[in-house]
Each structure stands twice: as structure tokens, then as C-alpha cells.
Amino acid sequence: MPHGESGDGVLAFMRKEYTRIYLSPVRVLVYPYESAFLHVESGREGVPVLFRSAVTLDVEAQMREAGVMPKNARKEPCDSVFQEFEFMSFMYGSLAAAIQEGDEAACDLWQGRVERFLDEHALKWMPAFMERTIEHSGEGLYASFARIALVFLGMLSEEVVEREKELV
């Protein structure tokens, strides 16, 4: 990205990089959907399924169970990296509210939901997704975002490990 670009120039650069990495009509370099990403990473043949895969359906079920669904769930698979981060934000916010209110039952409920989602979804694919983004972005802006996300995901992973130790 050229230095000194205007806001519009930066956005145009980001759109091009995003399209090249995540949306290329010829060959997607990194799928931003958990089910499709795992499909490619595991070496499966064929085109990945969006919307109706077992992974996507489980993400959707966990969201519904928590009482929230993305506004664009009919247009965008809910297992996108963006929707999953948004869902984690919602769950952590709900956990924080329960802590603030001193509601132990709600704390346990939200902590369980967070841990389940991290274990069954986010930590299963997001670190590798960030690594692939760095690999294909090089020194691009998305590589910088991915590096920050890797630090965050590492902290979440450590938190899960520490919590498991406490339970033993």
C-alpha cells in the first residue's frame, strides 16, 4: 500500500486486496468461512458447501441458542470469520453483564457457551485462517490485521487452557 494515501485510496487498496485473497472468481486463496476453509485445509476434493454444511448449521444452532442471529444470515453464511468474531463479542459482552450483575447462573451459562464455541469452532480454524491470510497478504494490510488477531486468539486459547486446569 502506498504511503500517504487518502482515505479513499486506502479503501480502494483494501477492496482489491480483500477480493484477491477472499473472493477471487478464479481461485479463492483463503475462504473466510469456517466450513469452506476446513474443507480446503483438510485436502478434500470439490467445491466446498456454503450455508448447509454441518459446521455452518452448528454455528447457526449455537447462535440461535444464545438468542442472536446475524442480520444477513440468509445472504452470508453465519460461519464467516466476521460473524464468528461478532458472535464471540456478543457472548463475552453477555458474560461481562452477568459478572457485573453478580448473576452466577448466567455467568456459568455464558462461560459455557463461550468455551464451547471456542473449542468447537473459533480455535479450530481461526488461527490457521490468520496464518493463511498472512501468507497470501504478505506485507499487506490484511496481514497486519491477521497478526493482531493471532495474538488475540492466542490469549483466548491460553484462557481456555487455564480454565480447564482450574476445573481439574
CSV table of N, CA and C in Angstrom, one decimal:
chain,number,residue,atom,x,y,z
A,1,MET,N,0.8,-1.2,0.0
A,1,MET,CA,0.0,0.0,0.0
A,1,MET,C,0.9,1.2,0.0
A,2,PRO,N,0.7,2.1,-0.9
A,2,PRO,CA,1.5,3.4,-1.0
A,2,PRO,C,1.3,4.2,0.3
A,3,HIS,N,2.4,4.8,0.8
A,3,HIS,CA,2.3,5.7,1.9
A,3,HIS,C,1.6,7.0,1.5
A,4,GLY,N,1.0,7.6,2.4
A,4,GLY,CA,0.4,8.9,2.2
A,4,GLY,C,-0.9,8.9,1.4
A,5,GLU,N,-1.5,7.7,1.2
A,5,GLU,CA,-2.8,7.6,0.5
A,5,GLU,C,-3.9,8.3,1.3
A,6,SER,N,-4.9,8.8,0.6
A,6,SER,CA,-6.1,9.4,1.2
A,6,SER,C,-6.9,8.2,1.7
A,7,GLY,N,-7.9,8.5,2.5
A,7,GLY,CA,-8.9,7.5,3.0
A,7,GLY,C,-9.5,6.7,1.9
A,8,ASP,N,-9.9,7.4,0.8
A,8,ASP,CA,-10.5,6.7,-0.4
A,8,ASP,C,-9.5,5.8,-1.0
A,9,GLY,N,-8.2,6.2,-1.1
A,9,GLY,CA,-7.2,5.4,-1.7
A,9,GLY,C,-6.9,4.1,-0.9
A,10,VAL,N,-6.9,4.3,0.5
A,10,VAL,CA,-6.7,3.1,1.3
A,10,VAL,C,-7.9,2.1,1.2
A,11,LEU,N,-9.1,2.7,1.2
A,11,LEU,CA,-10.3,1.8,1.0
A,11,LEU,C,-10.2,1.0,-0.3
A,12,ALA,N,-9.8,1.7,-1.4
A,12,ALA,CA,-9.7,1.1,-2.7
A,12,ALA,C,-8.7,0.0,-2.7
A,13,PHE,N,-7.5,0.3,-2.0
A,13,PHE,CA,-6.5,-0.7,-1.9
A,13,PHE,C,-7.0,-1.9,-1.1
A,14,MET,N,-7.7,-1.7,0.0
A,14,MET,CA,-8.2,-2.8,0.8
A,14,MET,C,-9.2,-3.6,0.1
A,15,ARG,N,-10.1,-3.0,-0.7
A,15,ARG,CA,-11.1,-3.7,-1.5
A,15,ARG,C,-10.4,-4.7,-2.5
A,16,LYS,N,-9.4,-4.2,-3.2
A,16,LYS,CA,-8.6,-5.0,-4.1
A,16,LYS,C,-8.0,-6.2,-3.4
A,17,GLU,N,-7.3,-5.9,-2.3
A,17,GLU,CA,-6.6,-7.0,-1.5
A,17,GLU,C,-7.6,-8.0,-1.0
A,18,TYR,N,-8.8,-7.5,-0.5
A,18,TYR,CA,-9.8,-8.4,0.0
A,18,TYR,C,-10.3,-9.3,-1.1
A,19,THR,N,-10.6,-8.7,-2.2
A,19,THR,CA,-11.1,-9.5,-3.4
A,19,THR,C,-10.0,-10.6,-3.8
A,20,ARG,N,-8.8,-10.1,-3.9
A,20,ARG,CA,-7.7,-11.0,-4.3
A,20,ARG,C,-7.5,-12.2,-3.4
A,21,ILE,N,-7.6,-12.0,-2.1
A,21,ILE,CA,-7.4,-13.1,-1.1
A,21,ILE,C,-8.7,-13.9,-0.9
A,22,TYR,N,-9.8,-13.3,-0.7
A,22,TYR,CA,-11.0,-14.0,-0.2
A,22,TYR,C,-12.1,-14.2,-1.2
A,23,LEU,N,-12.1,-13.5,-2.3
A,23,LEU,CA,-13.3,-13.6,-3.2
A,23,LEU,C,-12.9,-13.8,-4.7
A,24,SER,N,-11.7,-14.1,-5.0
A,24,SER,CA,-11.3,-14.2,-6.4
A,24,SER,C,-12.2,-15.2,-7.1
A,25,PRO,N,-12.8,-14.7,-8.3
A,25,PRO,CA,-13.7,-15.6,-9.0
A,25,PRO,C,-13.0,-16.8,-9.7
A,26,VAL,N,-11.7,-16.7,-9.8
A,26,VAL,CA,-10.9,-17.7,-10.5
A,26,VAL,C,-10.5,-18.8,-9.4
A,27,ARG,N,-9.9,-18.3,-8.3
A,27,ARG,CA,-9.5,-19.3,-7.3
A,27,ARG,C,-9.4,-18.5,-6.0
A,28,VAL,N,-10.2,-18.9,-5.0
A,28,VAL,CA,-10.2,-18.2,-3.7
A,28,VAL,C,-8.9,-18.7,-3.0
A,29,LEU,N,-8.1,-17.8,-2.5
A,29,LEU,CA,-6.9,-18.1,-1.9
A,29,LEU,C,-7.2,-18.6,-0.4
A,30,VAL,N,-8.0,-17.8,0.3
A,30,VAL,CA,-8.4,-18.2,1.6
A,30,VAL,C,-9.9,-18.0,1.8
A,31,TYR,N,-10.6,-19.0,2.1
A,31,TYR,CA,-12.0,-18.9,2.3
A,31,TYR,C,-12.3,-18.3,3.7
A,32,PRO,N,-13.1,-17.2,3.7
A,32,PRO,CA,-13.4,-16.6,5.0
A,32,PRO,C,-14.6,-17.3,5.8
A,33,TYR,N,-14.9,-18.5,5.4
A,33,TYR,CA,-16.0,-19.3,6.0
A,33,TYR,C,-15.4,-20.5,6.6
A,34,GLU,N,-15.8,-20.8,7.9
A,34,GLU,CA,-15.2,-21.9,8.6
A,34,GLU,C,-15.3,-23.2,7.8
A,35,SER,N,-16.5,-23.6,7.4
A,35,SER,CA,-16.7,-24.9,6.7
A,35,SER,C,-15.9,-25.0,5.4
A,36,ALA,N,-15.9,-23.9,4.6
A,36,ALA,CA,-15.2,-23.9,3.4
A,36,ALA,C,-13.7,-24.0,3.6
A,37,PHE,N,-13.2,-23.2,4.6
A,37,PHE,CA,-11.8,-23.2,4.9
A,37,PHE,C,-11.3,-24.5,5.4
A,38,LEU,N,-12.1,-25.2,6.3
A,38,LEU,CA,-11.7,-26.5,6.8
A,38,LEU,C,-11.7,-27.5,5.6
A,39,HIS,N,-12.7,-27.4,4.7
A,39,HIS,CA,-12.8,-28.3,3.6
A,39,HIS,C,-11.5,-28.3,2.8
A,40,VAL,N,-11.0,-27.1,2.5
A,40,VAL,CA,-9.8,-26.9,1.7
A,40,VAL,C,-8.5,-27.4,2.5
A,41,GLU,N,-8.5,-26.9,3.8
A,41,GLU,CA,-7.3,-27.3,4.6
A,41,GLU,C,-7.2,-28.8,4.8
A,42,SER,N,-8.3,-29.5,4.9
A,42,SER,CA,-8.2,-31.0,5.1
A,42,SER,C,-7.9,-31.7,3.8
A,43,GLY,N,-7.8,-31.0,2.7
A,43,GLY,CA,-7.5,-31.6,1.4
A,43,GLY,C,-8.6,-32.3,0.7
A,44,ARG,N,-9.8,-32.0,1.1
A,44,ARG,CA,-11.0,-32.6,0.4
A,44,ARG,C,-11.1,-32.1,-1.0
A,45,GLU,N,-11.6,-32.9,-1.9
A,45,GLU,CA,-11.8,-32.6,-3.3
A,45,GLU,C,-13.1,-31.8,-3.5
A,46,GLY,N,-13.3,-31.1,-4.6
A,46,GLY,CA,-14.5,-30.5,-4.9
A,46,GLY,C,-14.7,-29.1,-4.3
A,47,VAL,N,-15.8,-28.5,-4.6
A,47,VAL,CA,-16.1,-27.2,-4.2
A,47,VAL,C,-16.8,-27.3,-2.8
A,48,PRO,N,-16.3,-26.5,-1.8
A,48,PRO,CA,-16.9,-26.5,-0.5
A,48,PRO,C,-18.4,-26.1,-0.5
A,49,VAL,N,-19.1,-26.6,0.4
A,49,VAL,CA,-20.5,-26.2,0.6
A,49,VAL,C,-20.6,-25.0,1.5
A,50,LEU,N,-21.5,-24.1,1.1
A,50,LEU,CA,-21.7,-23.0,2.0
A,50,LEU,C,-23.2,-23.1,2.5
A,51,PHE,N,-23.5,-22.5,3.6
A,51,PHE,CA,-24.8,-22.4,4.2
A,51,PHE,C,-25.3,-23.7,4.8
A,52,ARG,N,-25.2,-24.8,4.2
A,52,ARG,CA,-25.9,-26.1,4.7
A,52,ARG,C,-24.9,-27.1,5.2
A,53,SER,N,-23.6,-26.8,5.4
A,53,SER,CA,-22.7,-27.7,5.9
A,53,SER,C,-23.0,-28.0,7.4
A,54,ALA,N,-22.5,-29.1,7.9
A,54,ALA,CA,-22.6,-29.4,9.3
A,54,ALA,C,-22.0,-28.4,10.2
A,55,VAL,N,-20.9,-27.8,9.8
A,55,VAL,CA,-20.2,-26.8,10.6
A,55,VAL,C,-21.1,-25.5,10.6
A,56,THR,N,-21.6,-25.1,9.5
A,56,THR,CA,-22.4,-23.9,9.4
A,56,THR,C,-23.7,-24.1,10.2
A,57,LEU,N,-24.3,-25.2,10.1
A,57,LEU,CA,-25.5,-25.5,10.8
A,57,LEU,C,-25.3,-25.5,12.4
A,58,ASP,N,-24.1,-26.0,12.8
A,58,ASP,CA,-23.8,-25.9,14.2
A,58,ASP,C,-23.6,-24.5,14.7
A,59,VAL,N,-22.8,-23.7,13.9
A,59,VAL,CA,-22.6,-22.3,14.3
A,59,VAL,C,-24.0,-21.6,14.4
A,60,GLU,N,-24.8,-21.8,13.5
A,60,GLU,CA,-26.2,-21.2,13.5
A,60,GLU,C,-26.9,-21.7,14.7
A,61,ALA,N,-26.9,-23.0,15.0
A,61,ALA,CA,-27.6,-23.5,16.2
A,61,ALA,C,-27.1,-22.9,17.5
A,62,GLN,N,-25.8,-22.7,17.6
A,62,GLN,CA,-25.2,-22.1,18.8
A,62,GLN,C,-25.6,-20.6,18.9
A,63,MET,N,-25.7,-19.9,17.8
A,63,MET,CA,-26.2,-18.5,17.8
A,63,MET,C,-27.6,-18.5,18.2
A,64,ARG,N,-28.5,-19.3,17.6
A,64,ARG,CA,-29.9,-19.3,18.0
A,64,ARG,C,-30.1,-19.6,19.4
A,65,GLU,N,-29.3,-20.6,19.9
A,65,GLU,CA,-29.4,-21.0,21.4
A,65,GLU,C,-29.1,-19.8,22.3
A,66,ALA,N,-28.2,-18.9,21.8
A,66,ALA,CA,-27.8,-17.7,22.6
A,66,ALA,C,-28.7,-16.6,22.3
A,67,GLY,N,-29.7,-16.8,21.4
A,67,GLY,CA,-30.7,-15.8,21.2
A,67,GLY,C,-30.3,-14.7,20.2
A,68,VAL,N,-29.4,-15.0,19.3
A,68,VAL,CA,-28.9,-14.0,18.4
A,68,VAL,C,-28.6,-14.6,17.0
A,69,MET,N,-28.9,-13.9,15.9
A,69,MET,CA,-28.6,-14.3,14.6
A,69,MET,C,-28.1,-13.1,13.8
A,70,PRO,N,-27.2,-13.3,12.9
A,70,PRO,CA,-26.7,-12.2,12.1
A,70,PRO,C,-27.9,-11.7,11.2
A,71,LYS,N,-27.9,-10.4,11.0
A,71,LYS,CA,-29.0,-9.7,10.2
A,71,LYS,C,-28.9,-10.3,8.7
A,72,ASN,N,-27.8,-10.6,8.3
A,72,ASN,CA,-27.6,-11.0,6.9
A,72,ASN,C,-27.5,-12.6,6.7
A,73,ALA,N,-28.0,-13.3,7.7
A,73,ALA,CA,-27.8,-14.8,7.7
A,73,ALA,C,-28.4,-15.5,6.5
A,74,ARG,N,-29.3,-14.9,5.8
A,74,ARG,CA,-29.8,-15.5,4.6
A,74,ARG,C,-29.0,-15.2,3.4
A,75,LYS,N,-28.1,-14.2,3.5
A,75,LYS,CA,-27.2,-13.9,2.3
A,75,LYS,C,-25.8,-14.3,2.5
A,76,GLU,N,-25.4,-14.4,3.8
A,76,GLU,CA,-24.0,-14.7,4.1
A,76,GLU,C,-23.9,-15.8,5.1
A,77,PRO,N,-23.1,-16.9,4.9
A,77,PRO,CA,-23.1,-18.0,5.8
A,77,PRO,C,-22.7,-17.5,7.2
A,78,CYS,N,-23.3,-17.9,8.2
A,78,CYS,CA,-23.0,-17.4,9.6
A,78,CYS,C,-21.7,-17.9,10.1
A,79,ASP,N,-21.0,-18.8,9.4
A,79,ASP,CA,-19.7,-19.3,9.9
A,79,ASP,C,-18.6,-18.5,9.3
A,80,SER,N,-18.9,-17.3,8.8
A,80,SER,CA,-17.8,-16.4,8.3
A,80,SER,C,-17.0,-15.9,9.5
A,81,VAL,N,-15.7,-15.6,9.2
A,81,VAL,CA,-14.8,-15.2,10.3
A,81,VAL,C,-15.4,-13.9,10.9
A,82,PHE,N,-16.1,-13.1,10.2
A,82,PHE,CA,-16.6,-11.8,10.7
A,82,PHE,C,-17.8,-12.1,11.6
A,83,GLN,N,-18.7,-13.0,11.2
A,83,GLN,CA,-19.9,-13.4,12.0
A,83,GLN,C,-19.4,-14.1,13.3
A,84,GLU,N,-18.4,-14.9,13.2
A,84,GLU,CA,-18.0,-15.7,14.4
A,84,GLU,C,-17.3,-14.7,15.4
A,85,PHE,N,-16.5,-13.8,14.9
A,85,PHE,CA,-16.0,-12.8,15.8
A,85,PHE,C,-17.1,-11.9,16.5
A,86,GLU,N,-18.1,-11.6,15.7
A,86,GLU,CA,-19.2,-10.8,16.2
A,86,GLU,C,-19.9,-11.6,17.3
A,87,PHE,N,-20.1,-12.9,17.0
A,87,PHE,CA,-20.8,-13.7,18.0
A,87,PHE,C,-20.0,-13.9,19.3
A,88,MET,N,-18.7,-14.0,19.1
A,88,MET,CA,-17.9,-14.1,20.3
A,88,MET,C,-18.0,-12.8,21.1
A,89,SER,N,-18.0,-11.7,20.4
A,89,SER,CA,-18.1,-10.4,21.1
A,89,SER,C,-19.4,-10.3,21.9
A,90,PHE,N,-20.5,-10.8,21.2
A,90,PHE,CA,-21.8,-10.8,21.9
A,90,PHE,C,-21.8,-11.7,23.2
A,91,MET,N,-21.2,-12.8,23.0
A,91,MET,CA,-21.1,-13.7,24.2
A,91,MET,C,-20.3,-13.2,25.3
A,92,TYR,N,-19.1,-12.6,25.0
A,92,TYR,CA,-18.3,-12.0,26.0
A,92,TYR,C,-19.0,-10.8,26.6
A,93,GLY,N,-19.7,-10.1,25.9
A,93,GLY,CA,-20.4,-8.9,26.4
A,93,GLY,C,-21.5,-9.4,27.4
A,94,SER,N,-22.2,-10.5,27.0
A,94,SER,CA,-23.2,-11.1,27.9
A,94,SER,C,-22.6,-11.6,29.1
A,95,LEU,N,-21.4,-12.2,29.0
A,95,LEU,CA,-20.7,-12.7,30.2
A,95,LEU,C,-20.3,-11.6,31.1
A,96,ALA,N,-19.8,-10.5,30.5
A,96,ALA,CA,-19.5,-9.3,31.3
A,96,ALA,C,-20.7,-8.7,32.0
A,97,ALA,N,-21.8,-8.7,31.4
A,97,ALA,CA,-23.0,-8.2,32.0
A,97,ALA,C,-23.4,-9.1,33.2
A,98,ALA,N,-23.3,-10.4,33.0
A,98,ALA,CA,-23.7,-11.3,34.1
A,98,ALA,C,-22.7,-11.1,35.3
A,99,ILE,N,-21.5,-10.9,35.0
A,99,ILE,CA,-20.5,-10.7,36.1
A,99,ILE,C,-20.8,-9.4,36.8
A,100,GLN,N,-21.1,-8.3,36.0
A,100,GLN,CA,-21.5,-7.0,36.6
A,100,GLN,C,-22.7,-7.1,37.5
A,101,GLU,N,-23.6,-8.0,37.1
A,101,GLU,CA,-24.9,-8.1,37.9
A,101,GLU,C,-24.7,-9.1,39.0
A,102,GLY,N,-23.6,-9.8,39.0
A,102,GLY,CA,-23.4,-10.8,40.1
A,102,GLY,C,-24.3,-12.0,39.9
A,103,ASP,N,-24.7,-12.3,38.7
A,103,ASP,CA,-25.6,-13.5,38.4
A,103,ASP,C,-24.7,-14.7,38.1
A,104,GLU,N,-24.5,-15.5,39.1
A,104,GLU,CA,-23.6,-16.7,38.9
A,104,GLU,C,-24.2,-17.7,37.9
A,105,ALA,N,-25.5,-17.9,37.9
A,105,ALA,CA,-26.0,-18.8,36.9
A,105,ALA,C,-25.8,-18.4,35.5
A,106,ALA,N,-26.1,-17.1,35.3
A,106,ALA,CA,-25.8,-16.5,34.0
A,106,ALA,C,-24.4,-16.5,33.6
A,107,CYS,N,-23.5,-16.3,34.6
A,107,CYS,CA,-22.0,-16.4,34.3
A,107,CYS,C,-21.7,-17.7,33.9
A,108,ASP,N,-22.1,-18.8,34.6
A,108,ASP,CA,-21.8,-20.1,34.2
A,108,ASP,C,-22.4,-20.5,32.8
A,109,LEU,N,-23.6,-20.0,32.5
A,109,LEU,CA,-24.2,-20.2,31.2
A,109,LEU,C,-23.4,-19.6,30.1
A,110,TRP,N,-23.0,-18.3,30.2
A,110,TRP,CA,-22.3,-17.6,29.2
A,110,TRP,C,-20.8,-18.1,29.1
A,111,GLN,N,-20.2,-18.5,30.2
A,111,GLN,CA,-18.9,-19.0,30.2
A,111,GLN,C,-18.9,-20.3,29.4
A,112,GLY,N,-19.9,-21.2,29.7
A,112,GLY,CA,-20.0,-22.4,29.0
A,112,GLY,C,-20.2,-22.3,27.5
A,113,ARG,N,-21.0,-21.3,27.1
A,113,ARG,CA,-21.3,-21.0,25.7
A,113,ARG,C,-20.0,-20.6,25.0
A,114,VAL,N,-19.3,-19.7,25.7
A,114,VAL,CA,-18.0,-19.1,25.1
A,114,VAL,C,-17.0,-20.3,24.9
A,115,GLU,N,-16.8,-21.1,26.0
A,115,GLU,CA,-15.9,-22.2,25.9
A,115,GLU,C,-16.2,-23.2,24.8
A,116,ARG,N,-17.5,-23.5,24.7
A,116,ARG,CA,-18.0,-24.5,23.7
A,116,ARG,C,-17.7,-23.9,22.3
A,117,PHE,N,-18.0,-22.7,22.1
A,117,PHE,CA,-17.8,-22.1,20.8
A,117,PHE,C,-16.3,-22.0,20.4
A,118,LEU,N,-15.5,-21.6,21.4
A,118,LEU,CA,-14.1,-21.5,21.1
A,118,LEU,C,-13.5,-22.9,20.8
A,119,ASP,N,-13.9,-23.9,21.6
A,119,ASP,CA,-13.4,-25.3,21.4
A,119,ASP,C,-13.9,-25.9,20.1
A,120,GLU,N,-15.2,-25.7,19.8
A,120,GLU,CA,-15.8,-26.4,18.7
A,120,GLU,C,-15.7,-25.7,17.4
A,121,HIS,N,-15.4,-24.4,17.4
A,121,HIS,CA,-15.3,-23.6,16.2
A,121,HIS,C,-14.1,-22.6,16.1
A,122,ALA,N,-14.1,-21.5,16.8
A,122,ALA,CA,-13.2,-20.5,16.6
A,122,ALA,C,-11.7,-20.9,16.7
A,123,LEU,N,-11.3,-21.7,17.7
A,123,LEU,CA,-9.9,-22.0,17.9
A,123,LEU,C,-9.6,-23.2,17.0
A,124,LYS,N,-10.6,-23.8,16.4
A,124,LYS,CA,-10.3,-24.9,15.4
A,124,LYS,C,-9.8,-24.4,14.1
A,125,TRP,N,-10.2,-23.2,13.7
A,125,TRP,CA,-9.8,-22.8,12.4
A,125,TRP,C,-9.3,-21.3,12.3
A,126,MET,N,-9.7,-20.5,13.2
A,126,MET,CA,-9.2,-19.1,13.0
A,126,MET,C,-7.7,-18.9,13.1
A,127,PRO,N,-7.0,-19.5,13.9
A,127,PRO,CA,-5.5,-19.3,13.9
A,127,PRO,C,-4.9,-19.7,12.5
A,128,ALA,N,-5.4,-20.8,11.9
A,128,ALA,CA,-4.9,-21.2,10.6
A,128,ALA,C,-5.4,-20.2,9.5
A,129,PHE,N,-6.6,-19.7,9.7
A,129,PHE,CA,-7.1,-18.7,8.8
A,129,PHE,C,-6.2,-17.5,8.8
A,130,MET,N,-5.9,-17.1,10.0
A,130,MET,CA,-5.0,-15.9,10.1
A,130,MET,C,-3.6,-16.1,9.4
A,131,GLU,N,-3.1,-17.3,9.7
A,131,GLU,CA,-1.8,-17.7,9.1
A,131,GLU,C,-1.9,-17.7,7.5
A,132,ARG,N,-2.9,-18.2,7.0
A,132,ARG,CA,-3.1,-18.2,5.5
A,132,ARG,C,-3.3,-16.8,5.0
A,133,THR,N,-4.0,-16.0,5.8
A,133,THR,CA,-4.1,-14.6,5.4
A,133,THR,C,-2.8,-13.9,5.3
A,134,ILE,N,-2.0,-14.1,6.3
A,134,ILE,CA,-0.6,-13.5,6.3
A,134,ILE,C,0.2,-14.0,5.2
A,135,GLU,N,0.1,-15.3,4.9
A,135,GLU,CA,0.8,-15.9,3.8
A,135,GLU,C,0.5,-15.3,2.5
A,136,HIS,N,-0.8,-15.0,2.2
A,136,HIS,CA,-1.3,-14.5,0.9
A,136,HIS,C,-1.3,-13.0,0.9
A,137,SER,N,-1.2,-12.3,2.0
A,137,SER,CA,-1.3,-10.9,2.0
A,137,SER,C,0.2,-10.3,2.0
A,138,GLY,N,1.1,-11.1,2.5
A,138,GLY,CA,2.5,-10.6,2.6
A,138,GLY,C,2.6,-9.5,3.5
A,139,GLU,N,3.0,-8.3,3.0
A,139,GLU,CA,3.1,-7.1,3.8
A,139,GLU,C,1.9,-6.3,3.7
A,140,GLY,N,0.8,-6.8,3.2
A,140,GLY,CA,-0.4,-6.1,3.0
A,140,GLY,C,-1.1,-5.8,4.3
A,141,LEU,N,-2.1,-5.0,4.2
A,141,LEU,CA,-2.9,-4.5,5.4
A,141,LEU,C,-3.6,-5.7,6.1
A,142,TYR,N,-4.1,-6.6,5.3
A,142,TYR,CA,-4.8,-7.8,6.0
A,142,TYR,C,-3.8,-8.6,6.7
A,143,ALA,N,-2.6,-8.7,6.3
A,143,ALA,CA,-1.6,-9.4,7.1
A,143,ALA,C,-1.4,-8.8,8.5
A,144,SER,N,-1.4,-7.5,8.5
A,144,SER,CA,-1.3,-6.8,9.8
A,144,SER,C,-2.5,-7.1,10.7
A,145,PHE,N,-3.7,-7.0,10.1
A,145,PHE,CA,-4.9,-7.4,10.9
A,145,PHE,C,-4.8,-8.8,11.4
A,146,ALA,N,-4.4,-9.7,10.6
A,146,ALA,CA,-4.3,-11.1,10.9
A,146,ALA,C,-3.2,-11.3,12.1
A,147,ARG,N,-2.2,-10.6,12.0
A,147,ARG,CA,-1.2,-10.8,13.1
A,147,ARG,C,-1.7,-10.3,14.5
A,148,ILE,N,-2.5,-9.2,14.4
A,148,ILE,CA,-3.2,-8.8,15.7
A,148,ILE,C,-4.2,-9.8,16.1
A,149,ALA,N,-4.9,-10.4,15.2
A,149,ALA,CA,-5.9,-11.4,15.6
A,149,ALA,C,-5.3,-12.6,16.1
A,150,LEU,N,-4.1,-13.0,15.6
A,150,LEU,CA,-3.4,-14.2,16.1
A,150,LEU,C,-3.0,-14.0,17.6
A,151,VAL,N,-2.6,-12.8,17.9
A,151,VAL,CA,-2.3,-12.5,19.3
A,151,VAL,C,-3.5,-12.7,20.2
A,152,PHE,N,-4.6,-12.1,19.7
A,152,PHE,CA,-5.9,-12.2,20.5
A,152,PHE,C,-6.3,-13.7,20.6
A,153,LEU,N,-6.3,-14.4,19.5
A,153,LEU,CA,-6.7,-15.8,19.6
A,153,LEU,C,-5.8,-16.6,20.5
A,154,GLY,N,-4.5,-16.3,20.5
A,154,GLY,CA,-3.5,-17.0,21.4
A,154,GLY,C,-3.9,-16.7,22.8
A,155,MET,N,-4.3,-15.5,23.1
A,155,MET,CA,-4.8,-15.2,24.5
A,155,MET,C,-6.0,-16.0,24.9
A,156,LEU,N,-7.0,-16.1,23.9
A,156,LEU,CA,-8.2,-16.9,24.2
A,156,LEU,C,-7.8,-18.3,24.4
A,157,SER,N,-6.9,-18.8,23.6
A,157,SER,CA,-6.5,-20.2,23.8
A,157,SER,C,-5.9,-20.5,25.2
A,158,GLU,N,-5.0,-19.6,25.6
A,158,GLU,CA,-4.4,-19.7,26.9
A,158,GLU,C,-5.4,-19.6,28.0
A,159,GLU,N,-6.4,-18.8,27.8
A,159,GLU,CA,-7.5,-18.6,28.8
A,159,GLU,C,-8.3,-19.9,28.9
A,160,VAL,N,-8.6,-20.6,27.8
A,160,VAL,CA,-9.3,-21.9,27.8
A,160,VAL,C,-8.4,-22.9,28.5
A,161,VAL,N,-7.2,-23.0,28.3
A,161,VAL,CA,-6.3,-24.0,28.9
A,161,VAL,C,-6.2,-23.7,30.4
A,162,GLU,N,-6.1,-22.5,30.8
A,162,GLU,CA,-6.1,-22.1,32.3
A,162,GLU,C,-7.4,-22.5,32.9
A,163,ARG,N,-8.5,-22.3,32.3
A,163,ARG,CA,-9.8,-22.6,32.8
A,163,ARG,C,-9.9,-24.1,33.0
A,164,GLU,N,-9.5,-24.9,32.0
A,164,GLU,CA,-9.5,-26.3,32.1
A,164,GLU,C,-8.7,-26.8,33.3
A,165,LYS,N,-7.5,-26.2,33.5
A,165,LYS,CA,-6.7,-26.6,34.6
A,165,LYS,C,-7.4,-26.4,36.0
A,166,GLU,N,-8.1,-25.2,36.0
A,166,GLU,CA,-8.9,-24.9,37.3
A,166,GLU,C,-9.9,-26.0,37.5
A,167,LEU,N,-10.5,-26.5,36.5
A,167,LEU,CA,-11.6,-27.5,36.7
A,167,LEU,C,-11.1,-28.9,37.1
A,168,VAL,N,-9.8,-29.1,36.9
A,168,VAL,CA,-9.3,-30.4,37.2
A,168,VAL,C,-9.0,-30.6,38.6
